[in-house]
Amino acid sequence: MTENQDMTKGQPLKLLFFFALPLMFGNVFQHLYTVADTAIVGQGVGMDALAALGSVDWLNWLFLGTAQGFPQGFAVLVSQKYGERDLTGMKAVIGSSARLSILIAVAGLVMGEMSLPLFLQVLRVPAEVRGLASLYMRILLGGFPATVFFNYCSSVLRAVGDSRTPLLAMTTAAVTNVVLDWIVVFEFGWGIAGAAGATVFSQCFSGLWCAGKIYRTPELHFGRAHLKKNRGLERSLMKIGLPVAGKNLMINLGGMVVQTIVNGFGMSFIAGFTATNKLYGLLETAAVSYGYAVTTYVGQNYGAGKIRRIREGVRTAVFLSLVTSLAITIVMLVFGRDITMVFISSQDPMVATKASDTACQYLYTMSVCLSILYILHVYLAALQGMGHTLLTMEAGLIEFGMRVGAAVLVGLTGFAPGIFGAEVAAWLGSTVFLIPWYYRKMSQAEITMRE
């Protein structure tokens, strides 16, 4: 497996950084899907379409978090088997993960399409944009299996240290998506539906790219026998995967509550909030990438029984995260307003100015506190790599509580800018919870290994 990375050997700084680097580029291109949709729809269709996207933004993330969560959890066991050098057991895990992912994709598609009207009502999507929001989400939900497919394939590759293939897949797919967005919106006039369709097509493309790499790699290529029901293994996979998906669910449900409050503050506020929410993914890109790197690093070393090496790697990841978050903060504080204006277009200059002010206030608030989010990802990933995903779900519950509590307070007081602090409060609460648990679990692991 020439492109795979054995992370049980070598300098942690070099391993983590160069493993995370392709993931950063890949995540940037993945978020370009939604950024391109937002920018092109905002400029090519108008403020109502931008508000429609924003009104269901967290609903989109709810399903995306599910599509990402289960495969991420399953991949923990893949990386641990890889660290143990149990390639036969690893193939069994990959096959059972594929079977479970298929079931999850079908269930998510059916439940999403059936429950969409209820979600739109609960989110208080404004009547003037509800039709556009419904159309956009129906098309994205139709592509839910493609999203699960890509996340399953890319998670398997990352678990064995291959971060290059997901990068190539996402880069090509992102370019395809941007080109298609431009054509269907500006040339064909298909509006918001065309943008959603381009996103689904690109997800299919990136999934097929990663699947091709799995098929061509003998150590990862599994047969029909590995897809047969294995209740014991499937229980083990769900024990790890369900809490990760549950954590994402809690975070995104909290975001939906926030969106419900935001949807009551008018079109210009929704549009500005949406512009920065689309940048949120880019702000978080390096943090997510370091998180993937730490999960793979910890998973492989935990499987190999190298606990001291895990401690060294996590300290290194914290250092990298702090340096990176500081650099991003500086860029956002200097160029933030210019960046947010890419998404905002209106014939009424006053509306555009209000939307821009909202976007900048939200962006500056998150940027100043970005280091908290980056540290959160490191410790969350470390616990996940050791298999303690129940703790990560509990952290998600804390994020949910902090985010919803802040949002409800804003709803009661009517002080709209207060909603920007809900996100930071959620990061802080989860981080304070996770750090002590990490050190406790590490101490327990060292005692177990000595015995």
Tab-separated table of N, CA and C in Angstrom, residues 11 13 37 89-90 102 105 133 146-147 194-195 203 249 293 312 321 335 342 362 372 390 397 437-438 451:
chain	number	residue	atom	x	y	z
A	11	GLN	N	8.521	10.886	13.111
A	11	GLN	CA	8.272	12.070	13.923
A	11	GLN	C	6.808	12.484	13.850
A	13	LEU	N	5.285	15.311	14.410
A	13	LEU	CA	5.045	16.604	13.772
A	13	LEU	C	4.977	16.449	12.255
A	37	ASP	N	-22.241	27.129	-4.440
A	37	ASP	CA	-23.700	27.233	-4.504
A	37	ASP	C	-24.166	28.586	-3.982
A	89	GLY	N	-8.702	-9.192	9.514
A	89	GLY	CA	-9.747	-8.561	10.314
A	89	GLY	C	-10.142	-7.206	9.751
A	90	MET	N	-9.177	-6.486	9.168
A	90	MET	CA	-9.462	-5.174	8.601
A	90	MET	C	-10.419	-5.294	7.414
A	102	ILE	N	-24.735	1.199	3.451
A	102	ILE	CA	-25.828	1.091	2.480
A	102	ILE	C	-27.177	1.223	3.182
A	105	ALA	N	-27.717	4.817	4.236
A	105	ALA	CA	-28.001	5.692	3.098
A	105	ALA	C	-29.469	5.601	2.690
A	133	ALA	N	-36.582	26.787	-0.771
A	133	ALA	CA	-35.871	25.983	0.228
A	133	ALA	C	-36.247	24.507	0.115
A	146	ALA	N	-25.273	9.240	-2.210
A	146	ALA	CA	-23.980	9.607	-2.793
A	146	ALA	C	-23.066	10.226	-1.739
A	147	THR	N	-23.637	11.018	-0.832
A	147	THR	CA	-22.851	11.630	0.241
A	147	THR	C	-22.311	10.575	1.197
A	194	GLY	N	-30.648	23.860	-10.130
A	194	GLY	CA	-29.443	23.506	-10.862
A	194	GLY	C	-28.224	23.436	-9.963
A	195	ALA	N	-28.127	24.387	-9.015
A	195	ALA	CA	-26.997	24.390	-8.086
A	195	ALA	C	-27.002	23.140	-7.216
A	203	GLN	N	-20.709	14.920	-5.798
A	203	GLN	CA	-20.543	13.939	-4.729
A	203	GLN	C	-20.439	12.530	-5.305
A	249	LEU	N	-25.347	14.738	15.232
A	249	LEU	CA	-26.780	15.020	15.288
A	249	LEU	C	-27.083	16.089	16.325
A	293	ALA	N	-6.347	13.572	11.078
A	293	ALA	CA	-4.971	13.095	11.244
A	293	ALA	C	-4.763	12.503	12.629
A	312	GLU	N	2.643	12.163	22.816
A	312	GLU	CA	3.526	13.052	22.062
A	312	GLU	C	2.807	13.615	20.841
A	321	SER	N	-2.373	23.258	15.888
A	321	SER	CA	-3.700	23.858	15.868
A	321	SER	C	-3.676	25.312	16.319
A	335	PHE	N	-9.341	40.799	6.234
A	335	PHE	CA	-10.039	40.712	4.942
A	335	PHE	C	-11.485	40.218	5.051
A	342	VAL	N	-18.605	38.643	-1.202
A	342	VAL	CA	-18.688	37.744	-2.354
A	342	VAL	C	-20.064	37.104	-2.429
A	362	TYR	N	-20.607	38.421	12.926
A	362	TYR	CA	-20.560	36.976	13.193
A	362	TYR	C	-19.162	36.418	12.900
A	372	ILE	N	-10.152	28.023	20.343
A	372	ILE	CA	-10.943	27.093	21.170
A	372	ILE	C	-11.465	25.949	20.307
A	390	LEU	N	-18.386	7.307	22.882
A	390	LEU	CA	-19.504	7.708	23.735
A	390	LEU	C	-19.216	9.052	24.393
A	397	LEU	N	-23.661	16.562	23.242
A	397	LEU	CA	-24.809	16.968	24.067
A	397	LEU	C	-24.533	18.282	24.785
A	437	TRP	N	-11.136	14.328	30.395
A	437	TRP	CA	-11.421	12.943	30.033
A	437	TRP	C	-10.293	12.343	29.199
A	438	TYR	N	-9.693	13.133	28.359
A	438	TYR	CA	-8.566	12.619	27.562
A	438	TYR	C	-7.440	12.148	28.480
A	451	GLU	N	-0.118	-3.848	32.519
A	451	GLU	CA	-0.616	-5.117	33.059
A	451	GLU	C	-0.570	-6.230	32.015
